[in-house]
Short mmCIF file of C-alpha atoms in Angstrom, two decimals:
data_model
loop_
_atom_site.label_atom_id
_atom_site.label_comp_id
_atom_site.label_asym_id
_atom_site.label_seq_id
_atom_site.Cartn_x
_atom_site.Cartn_y
_atom_site.Cartn_z
CA MET A 1 0.00 0.00 0.00
CA ARG A 2 1.45 3.28 -1.08
CA SER A 3 1.58 5.90 1.62
CA GLU A 4 0.81 9.43 0.64
CA LYS A 5 2.74 12.25 2.21
CA THR A 6 0.57 15.13 3.31
CA THR A 7 2.10 18.57 3.60
CA LEU A 8 0.46 21.02 5.96
CA ILE A 9 0.96 24.67 5.16
CA TRP A 10 0.36 26.95 8.10
CA VAL A 11 -0.68 30.46 7.22
CA VAL A 12 0.67 32.75 9.89
CA LYS A 13 -1.56 35.75 10.46
CA MET A 14 -0.44 38.82 12.33
CA LEU A 15 -2.72 40.33 14.94
CA MET A 16 -2.72 44.12 14.66
CA ILE A 17 -4.76 46.95 16.12
CA ARG A 18 -6.64 48.94 13.47
CA THR A 19 -8.41 52.07 14.70
CA GLN A 20 -11.44 53.63 13.06
CA LYS A 21 -12.74 57.08 13.93
CA VAL A 22 -16.53 57.40 13.73
CA MET A 23 -19.06 60.08 14.51
CA LEU A 24 -21.67 59.45 17.21
CA TYR A 25 -25.30 60.57 17.13
CA PRO A 26 -26.59 60.35 20.72
CA ASN A 27 -30.07 61.42 21.78
CA ARG A 28 -30.48 64.08 24.46
CA HIS A 29 -30.36 61.57 27.33
CA MET A 30 -27.16 59.93 26.10
CA ALA A 31 -25.61 63.31 25.26
CA LYS A 32 -26.00 64.30 28.92
CA ALA A 33 -24.55 60.92 29.97
CA LEU A 34 -21.53 61.39 27.68
CA ASP A 35 -20.99 64.91 29.03
CA ARG A 36 -21.04 63.60 32.60
CA LEU A 37 -18.53 60.88 31.75
CA CYS A 38 -16.23 63.42 30.09
CA ASP A 39 -16.37 65.60 33.20
CA TYR A 40 -15.84 62.55 35.42
CA ARG A 41 -12.76 61.52 33.47
CA ARG A 42 -11.27 64.99 33.97
CA TYR A 43 -12.17 64.88 37.69
CA CYS A 44 -10.49 61.46 38.14
CA TRP A 45 -7.36 62.61 36.33
CA ASN A 46 -7.01 65.78 38.41
CA GLU A 47 -7.73 64.02 41.69
CA GLY A 48 -5.33 61.22 40.81
CA LEU A 49 -2.59 63.68 39.80
CA ALA A 50 -2.99 65.64 43.04
CA THR A 51 -2.80 62.42 45.06
CA TRP A 52 0.21 61.24 43.05
CA ASN A 53 2.04 64.53 43.60
CA ASP A 54 1.42 64.38 47.37
CA MET A 55 2.65 60.77 47.55
CA TYR A 56 5.72 61.57 45.46
CA ASP A 57 6.61 64.60 47.62
CA LEU A 58 6.29 62.45 50.73
CA TYR A 59 8.47 59.77 49.11
CA THR A 60 11.23 62.29 48.29
CA ILE A 61 11.21 63.61 51.87
CA ASP A 62 10.99 60.24 53.59
CA SER A 63 12.47 57.30 51.68
CA SER A 64 10.67 54.84 53.96
CA SER A 65 7.33 55.98 52.52
CA PRO A 66 6.03 53.89 49.59
CA ARG A 67 6.66 55.23 46.13
CA PRO A 68 3.39 56.15 44.35
CA SER A 69 2.14 53.74 41.73
CA PHE A 70 -0.98 53.07 39.71
CA TYR A 71 -2.28 50.63 42.32
CA SER A 72 -1.70 52.86 45.36
CA VAL A 73 -3.28 55.94 43.77
CA ARG A 74 -6.21 53.93 42.41
CA ASN A 75 -6.88 52.30 45.77
CA GLU A 76 -6.76 55.71 47.47
CA LEU A 77 -9.35 57.18 45.12
CA VAL A 78 -11.61 54.11 45.28
CA ALA A 79 -11.53 54.14 49.08
CA ASN A 80 -12.57 57.82 49.15
CA LYS A 81 -15.36 57.57 46.58
CA ALA A 82 -18.33 59.89 47.05
CA ASP A 83 -21.93 58.74 46.64
CA TRP A 84 -22.40 60.48 43.29
CA GLN A 85 -19.44 58.60 41.81
CA TYR A 86 -21.28 55.27 42.04
CA GLU A 87 -23.78 56.58 39.47
CA LEU A 88 -21.01 56.62 36.84
CA SER A 89 -18.94 53.89 35.23
CA ALA A 90 -16.15 52.59 37.47
CA ARG A 91 -14.01 51.86 34.40
CA THR A 92 -13.66 55.58 33.73
CA LEU A 93 -11.73 56.00 36.97
CA GLN A 94 -9.65 52.87 36.41
CA LEU A 95 -8.56 53.82 32.89
CA ALA A 96 -7.91 57.46 33.81
CA ILE A 97 -5.48 56.42 36.56
CA ALA A 98 -3.90 53.85 34.23
CA ASP A 99 -3.21 56.60 31.68
CA LEU A 100 -1.86 58.79 34.46
CA GLY A 101 0.54 56.01 35.46
CA ASN A 102 1.77 55.76 31.87
CA ALA A 103 2.26 59.54 31.78
CA TRP A 104 4.41 59.36 34.93
CA GLN A 105 6.47 56.53 33.43
CA ASN A 106 7.08 58.68 30.35
CA PHE A 107 8.13 61.57 32.58
CA PHE A 108 11.13 59.55 33.77
CA ASP A 109 12.07 58.69 30.17
CA LYS A 110 13.48 61.80 28.49
CA THR A 111 13.69 60.05 25.13
CA GLN A 112 9.93 60.44 24.70
CA PRO A 113 8.99 62.87 21.88
CA TYR A 114 6.70 64.97 24.10
CA TRP A 115 8.57 64.60 27.36
CA GLY A 116 7.21 66.46 30.37
CA LYS A 117 5.50 66.18 33.71
CA PRO A 118 1.76 65.34 33.71
CA VAL A 119 -0.42 68.43 34.05
CA PHE A 120 -3.96 69.03 35.24
CA LYS A 121 -6.83 68.93 32.75
CA SER A 122 -8.86 72.09 32.14
CA LYS A 123 -12.61 72.23 31.65
CA LYS A 124 -12.01 74.98 29.07
CA SER A 125 -10.15 72.60 26.78
CA ALA A 126 -11.75 72.24 23.35
CA ARG A 127 -11.67 68.44 23.55
CA GLN A 128 -13.12 66.49 26.47
CA GLY A 129 -13.34 62.72 26.53
CA PHE A 130 -13.16 59.43 28.39
CA LYS A 131 -12.27 55.77 27.80
CA THR A 132 -14.07 52.52 28.40
CA ASP A 133 -13.24 48.85 27.84
CA ARG A 134 -16.81 47.63 28.24
CA ALA A 135 -18.25 49.06 25.04
CA LYS A 136 -19.92 46.75 22.53
CA ILE A 137 -21.30 47.02 19.02
CA VAL A 138 -24.91 45.79 19.13
CA ALA A 139 -26.97 45.86 15.92
CA GLY A 140 -24.70 48.51 14.42
CA LYS A 141 -24.95 50.77 17.49
CA LEU A 142 -22.57 51.59 20.32
CA HIS A 143 -23.62 50.04 23.64
CA LEU A 144 -22.05 51.39 26.85
CA ASP A 145 -22.29 49.73 30.26
CA LYS A 146 -25.29 51.05 32.19
CA PRO A 147 -24.53 52.50 35.63
CA HIS A 148 -26.59 51.62 38.71
CA GLY A 149 -29.80 53.56 39.25
CA VAL A 150 -30.02 55.03 35.74
CA LYS A 151 -33.33 54.53 33.90
CA ASN A 152 -32.91 56.35 30.57
CA TRP A 153 -30.10 54.50 28.82
CA TYR A 154 -29.95 53.88 25.08
CA ASP A 155 -27.59 52.63 22.43
CA ILE A 156 -25.86 55.32 20.33
CA ARG A 157 -26.08 55.52 16.56
CA ILE A 158 -22.78 55.64 14.70
CA SER A 159 -21.61 56.27 11.16
CA ARG A 160 -22.68 53.51 8.81
CA HIS A 161 -19.75 53.68 6.40
CA VAL A 162 -17.27 51.98 8.77
CA ASP A 163 -16.12 48.37 8.94
CA LEU A 164 -16.95 47.05 12.42
CA SER A 165 -15.22 43.68 12.13
CA GLY A 166 -12.69 42.41 14.66
CA VAL A 167 -12.28 42.27 18.42
CA LEU A 168 -13.11 45.63 20.01
CA LYS A 169 -10.56 46.95 22.53
CA VAL A 170 -10.54 50.11 24.70
CA VAL A 171 -12.81 52.72 23.09
CA SER A 172 -12.02 56.44 23.33
CA ILE A 173 -15.02 58.77 23.21
CA TYR A 174 -14.65 62.53 23.13
CA ARG A 175 -16.63 65.72 22.54
CA GLU A 176 -15.28 68.47 20.32
CA ASN A 177 -17.06 71.54 19.00
CA GLY A 178 -20.44 70.24 20.15
CA LYS A 179 -20.05 66.93 18.28
CA TYR A 180 -19.25 63.48 19.62
CA TRP A 181 -16.63 61.11 18.21
CA ALA A 182 -15.34 57.66 19.03
CA SER A 183 -12.15 55.79 18.18
CA PHE A 184 -12.75 52.06 17.75
CA PRO A 185 -9.55 49.97 17.99
CA PHE A 186 -10.22 46.55 16.45
CA GLU A 187 -7.84 43.63 16.73
CA VAL A 188 -7.80 42.12 13.25
CA ASN A 189 -5.87 39.44 11.38
CA LEU A 190 -3.69 40.83 8.61
CA ASP A 191 -2.16 38.69 5.88
CA ASP A 192 0.99 39.67 4.01
CA LYS A 193 0.46 41.34 0.67
CA PRO A 194 1.54 39.32 -2.39
CA GLN A 195 5.08 40.04 -3.51
CA THR A 196 5.31 42.08 -6.71
CA GLY A 197 9.09 42.29 -7.10
CA ASP A 198 8.91 46.04 -7.82
CA SER A 199 10.57 48.90 -5.97
CA SER A 200 9.81 52.58 -5.69
CA ALA A 201 11.15 55.77 -4.11
CA VAL A 202 9.23 58.79 -2.84
CA ASP A 203 10.64 62.32 -2.91
CA VAL A 204 8.62 64.62 -0.65
CA ASN A 205 8.14 68.23 -1.67
CA VAL A 206 5.98 71.13 -0.58
CA GLY A 207 2.62 70.57 -2.24
CA HIS A 208 3.35 67.27 -3.98
CA LEU A 209 4.96 63.84 -3.61
CA ASP A 210 6.97 62.42 -6.50
CA TYR A 211 7.46 58.67 -6.94
CA THR A 212 8.22 56.19 -9.68
CA ALA A 213 4.73 56.13 -11.21
CA GLY A 214 3.93 59.85 -11.10
CA VAL A 215 3.06 62.76 -8.82
CA ILE A 216 0.57 63.03 -5.94
CA ASN A 217 -0.81 66.52 -5.28
CA THR A 218 -1.05 67.09 -1.51
CA LEU A 219 -2.51 70.60 -1.80
CA PRO A 220 -5.45 70.32 -4.21
CA LYS A 221 -7.68 73.26 -5.15
CA ARG A 222 -10.35 72.48 -2.57
CA LEU A 223 -7.74 72.64 0.19
CA ARG A 224 -6.54 76.05 -0.96
CA LYS A 225 -10.09 77.40 -0.83
CA LEU A 226 -10.48 76.10 2.71
CA TYR A 227 -7.19 77.72 3.76
CA GLN A 228 -8.38 81.06 2.34
CA ARG A 229 -11.58 80.79 4.36
CA ILE A 230 -9.63 79.81 7.49
CA LYS A 231 -7.46 82.90 7.04
CA PHE A 232 -10.59 85.08 6.87
CA TYR A 233 -12.05 83.54 10.07
CA GLN A 234 -8.77 83.98 11.91
CA LYS A 235 -8.63 87.67 10.99
CA GLN A 236 -12.21 88.20 12.15
CA LEU A 237 -11.59 86.49 15.48
CA ALA A 238 -8.39 88.46 16.04
CA HIS A 239 -10.24 91.70 15.28
CA LYS A 240 -12.99 90.86 17.79
CA ARG A 241 -10.40 90.14 20.47
CA VAL A 242 -8.61 93.43 19.85
CA VAL A 243 -11.83 95.47 19.97
CA ASN A 244 -13.65 93.72 22.83
CA GLY A 245 -10.76 92.24 24.83
CA ASN A 246 -11.56 89.29 27.09
CA LYS A 247 -15.30 89.83 26.65
CA ALA A 248 -15.05 88.82 22.99
CA THR A 249 -14.72 85.10 23.71
CA LYS A 250 -18.02 85.12 25.62
CA GLY A 251 -20.06 86.59 22.78
CA SER A 252 -22.36 84.39 20.70
CA ARG A 253 -21.01 85.71 17.38
CA TYR A 254 -17.44 84.97 18.44
CA VAL A 255 -18.37 81.42 19.45
CA ALA A 256 -20.25 80.87 16.17
CA MET A 257 -17.30 82.03 14.07
CA ARG A 258 -14.88 79.95 16.15
CA ASN A 259 -17.07 76.90 15.48
CA LYS A 260 -16.88 77.63 11.75
CA LEU A 261 -13.10 77.87 11.99
CA GLN A 262 -12.87 74.52 13.81
CA ARG A 263 -15.23 72.97 11.26
CA ASP A 264 -12.97 74.02 8.37
CA TYR A 265 -9.87 72.78 10.18
CA ARG A 266 -11.56 69.42 10.58
CA LYS A 267 -12.42 69.35 6.86
CA VAL A 268 -8.79 70.11 5.99
CA ALA A 269 -7.53 67.30 8.23
CA ASN A 270 -10.02 64.83 6.72
CA ILE A 271 -8.96 65.69 3.16
CA GLN A 272 -5.24 65.47 3.96
CA HIS A 273 -5.57 62.18 5.84
CA ASP A 274 -7.65 60.71 2.99
CA ILE A 275 -4.93 61.61 0.45
CA MET A 276 -2.14 60.12 2.56
CA GLN A 277 -4.05 56.95 3.46
CA LYS A 278 -4.93 56.18 -0.16
CA PHE A 279 -1.42 56.93 -1.44
CA THR A 280 0.35 54.81 1.19
CA THR A 281 -2.07 51.94 0.56
CA ASP A 282 -1.28 52.04 -3.16
CA LEU A 283 2.45 52.00 -2.36
CA VAL A 284 2.32 48.88 -0.19
CA ASN A 285 0.04 47.17 -2.74
CA ASP A 286 2.27 47.82 -5.75
CA TYR A 287 5.83 47.72 -4.37
CA ASP A 288 7.91 45.46 -2.13
CA LYS A 289 10.67 47.97 -1.34
CA ILE A 290 10.05 51.68 -0.78
CA VAL A 291 12.74 54.32 -0.22
CA ILE A 292 12.06 57.64 1.47
CA GLU A 293 14.28 60.32 2.97
CA ASP A 294 14.90 60.41 6.72
CA LEU A 295 14.05 64.10 7.09
CA SER A 296 14.12 66.06 10.33
CA VAL A 297 10.68 67.60 9.90
CA LYS A 298 10.67 69.58 13.15
CA ALA A 299 14.01 71.17 12.38
CA MET A 300 12.85 72.04 8.86
CA GLN A 301 9.71 73.72 10.21
CA MET A 302 11.86 76.08 12.28
CA SER A 303 12.82 77.78 9.04
CA HIS A 304 10.60 80.71 7.99
CA VAL A 305 11.10 79.99 4.29
CA ALA A 306 8.64 77.15 3.83
CA SER A 307 7.44 76.27 7.34
CA LYS A 308 3.75 76.73 6.49
CA GLY A 309 4.07 74.64 3.33
CA LEU A 310 5.90 71.90 5.25
CA GLN A 311 3.14 71.82 7.87
CA ARG A 312 0.41 71.57 5.24
CA SER A 313 2.26 68.91 3.23
CA MET A 314 2.23 66.53 6.26
CA PHE A 315 5.68 65.00 5.83
CA GLY A 316 5.62 63.48 9.31
CA TYR A 317 2.16 61.93 8.91
CA PHE A 318 3.16 60.41 5.57
CA ARG A 319 6.19 58.68 7.07
CA GLN A 320 4.24 57.50 10.11
CA THR A 321 1.44 56.02 8.00
CA LEU A 322 3.79 54.37 5.52
CA SER A 323 5.90 52.88 8.34
CA TYR A 324 3.12 51.00 10.06
CA LYS A 325 1.57 49.83 6.79
CA CYS A 326 4.89 48.38 5.64
CA GLU A 327 5.13 46.60 8.98
CA TRP A 328 1.57 45.31 8.64
CA TYR A 329 1.94 43.86 5.17
CA GLY A 330 5.54 42.65 5.24
CA LYS A 331 7.02 45.31 2.94
CA GLU A 332 10.50 46.82 3.35
CA LEU A 333 10.86 50.53 4.07
CA ILE A 334 14.34 51.95 3.43
CA LEU A 335 15.29 55.30 4.99
CA ALA A 336 17.88 57.38 3.15
CA ASP A 337 20.19 59.40 5.38
CA CYS A 338 19.20 63.03 5.77
CA GLN A 339 22.64 64.01 4.40
CA TYR A 340 22.20 61.92 1.24
CA PRO A 341 22.42 64.37 -1.73
CA SER A 342 19.37 63.13 -3.60
CA THR A 343 18.69 66.60 -5.03
CA GLN A 344 22.30 67.60 -5.77
CA ARG A 345 23.44 64.29 -7.31
CA CYS A 346 23.17 63.55 -11.02
CA SER A 347 21.39 60.24 -11.58
CA LYS A 348 23.18 59.77 -14.93
CA CYS A 349 26.86 60.17 -14.05
CA GLY A 350 26.84 60.45 -10.24
CA HIS A 351 28.31 63.97 -10.10
CA ILE A 352 27.38 65.89 -6.94
CA LYS A 353 26.91 69.65 -7.07
CA SER A 354 28.77 71.77 -4.53
CA GLY A 355 29.40 75.42 -3.77
CA ASN A 356 27.72 77.88 -6.11
CA ASP A 357 26.47 75.06 -8.34
CA LYS A 358 24.00 73.77 -5.72
CA ILE A 359 20.26 73.94 -6.33
CA THR A 360 18.26 75.90 -3.74
CA LEU A 361 14.55 76.56 -3.26
CA GLN A 362 14.89 79.41 -5.77
CA GLY A 363 16.94 77.36 -8.23
CA ASN A 364 20.50 78.42 -9.02
CA THR A 365 21.12 82.15 -9.34
CA THR A 366 24.70 81.72 -10.60
CA HIS A 367 23.68 79.69 -13.68
CA ARG A 368 20.11 81.07 -13.79
CA THR A 369 18.39 77.71 -13.67
CA LYS A 370 14.84 77.16 -12.45
CA HIS A 371 13.80 75.51 -9.20
CA SER A 372 12.44 72.43 -10.98
CA GLU A 373 15.42 72.05 -13.32
CA TYR A 374 18.59 70.04 -12.77
CA VAL A 375 21.50 70.74 -15.14
CA CYS A 376 24.61 68.59 -14.73
CA TYR A 377 27.77 70.52 -15.62
CA ASN A 378 29.79 67.28 -15.74
CA CYS A 379 27.89 65.28 -18.38
CA GLY A 380 25.53 67.98 -19.66
CA ALA A 381 22.32 66.16 -18.74
CA VAL A 382 19.19 68.28 -18.27
CA LEU A 383 16.73 66.57 -15.92
CA ASP A 384 13.65 67.34 -13.90
CA ARG A 385 14.75 68.01 -10.34
CA ASP A 386 12.15 65.79 -8.64
CA GLU A 387 12.50 62.92 -11.10
CA ASN A 388 16.26 63.06 -10.64
CA ALA A 389 15.83 62.87 -6.84
CA VAL A 390 13.55 59.81 -7.18
CA ALA A 391 16.13 58.09 -9.41
CA ASN A 392 18.91 58.81 -6.87
CA LEU A 393 16.82 57.33 -4.06
CA LEU A 394 16.20 54.21 -6.13
CA ASP A 395 19.96 53.67 -6.38
CA LEU A 396 20.01 52.89 -2.66
CA ILE A 397 18.15 49.61 -3.20
#
């Protein structure tokens, strides 16, 4: 009897957290409940921070005293709970103190990008929110855990254009400009993208991104119109503050115009994020290796020459999005050194411009060449500046 050899192929799937931001449509009862939870989150944070500071001061004075931790501060707040706190979700307090503990851990690590001591939350902040790990999606609606003694409790309608598949983790809910939003982190299984064998390079510029297959416009016409309207609202608000002083911010017209300004800023962010998300998805679908420049975006924004254009072009967001998508789908992201002369090097002969021959943001005044033109004085090649930079980045593969 002939034995047949069976080969089992195990498909390894990677568990990743994919977050979706959705808009909430609560009724008047749930809107009041969300407002109370937002205020309760701020109260727990401030009370926990005050308790933490007192414990830490006592620890620095007397080393025999216990060092403050998440557990000690949480137990102190739970033991001193007031009666009104039992009408609200207990998970709000737990997660607020957990985030406070993480903030204190980051305070002792100066390598963090936004290093600093935790500060108290203000009720005047434009964004107020809370977290919960007991939220569920029931029949396409958001279901929060019902506190004790509350009669009017309903599920909350959400945007219908989102994919609600996966295991739901800790949900962040916040209120901004009178509207309610939620961030749904789903744990999903991600398979590696099929290998294409192709490579590409991306040269970032103010207003557009150049890569092997073409150009992506990051400042389309609709964005420019929104920026013009934002500039008008900012001038009007500044004028009201100059004329009326501190009383201006309390006026109804000031608040209405500020809401319009925040609305347009949100539209701008949605358009920019949509452009970057679609472009980075196309890159990881079509290419196995992608080369980008390792730019110091913060240092570049300190310059007054093109700081506004750099901010609007979202260089940092592009790199962040492309990095985690390459990690998700098993693609290789290559970072070119910030000193690599991708713009000054000739992709034909390898000659590197120096001194008065260098190309600047205004081109080359010595040889009277344009900003978008690269002329090699070694081999005589005349190239497009951005296409030449993309070709130089591809040579690093």
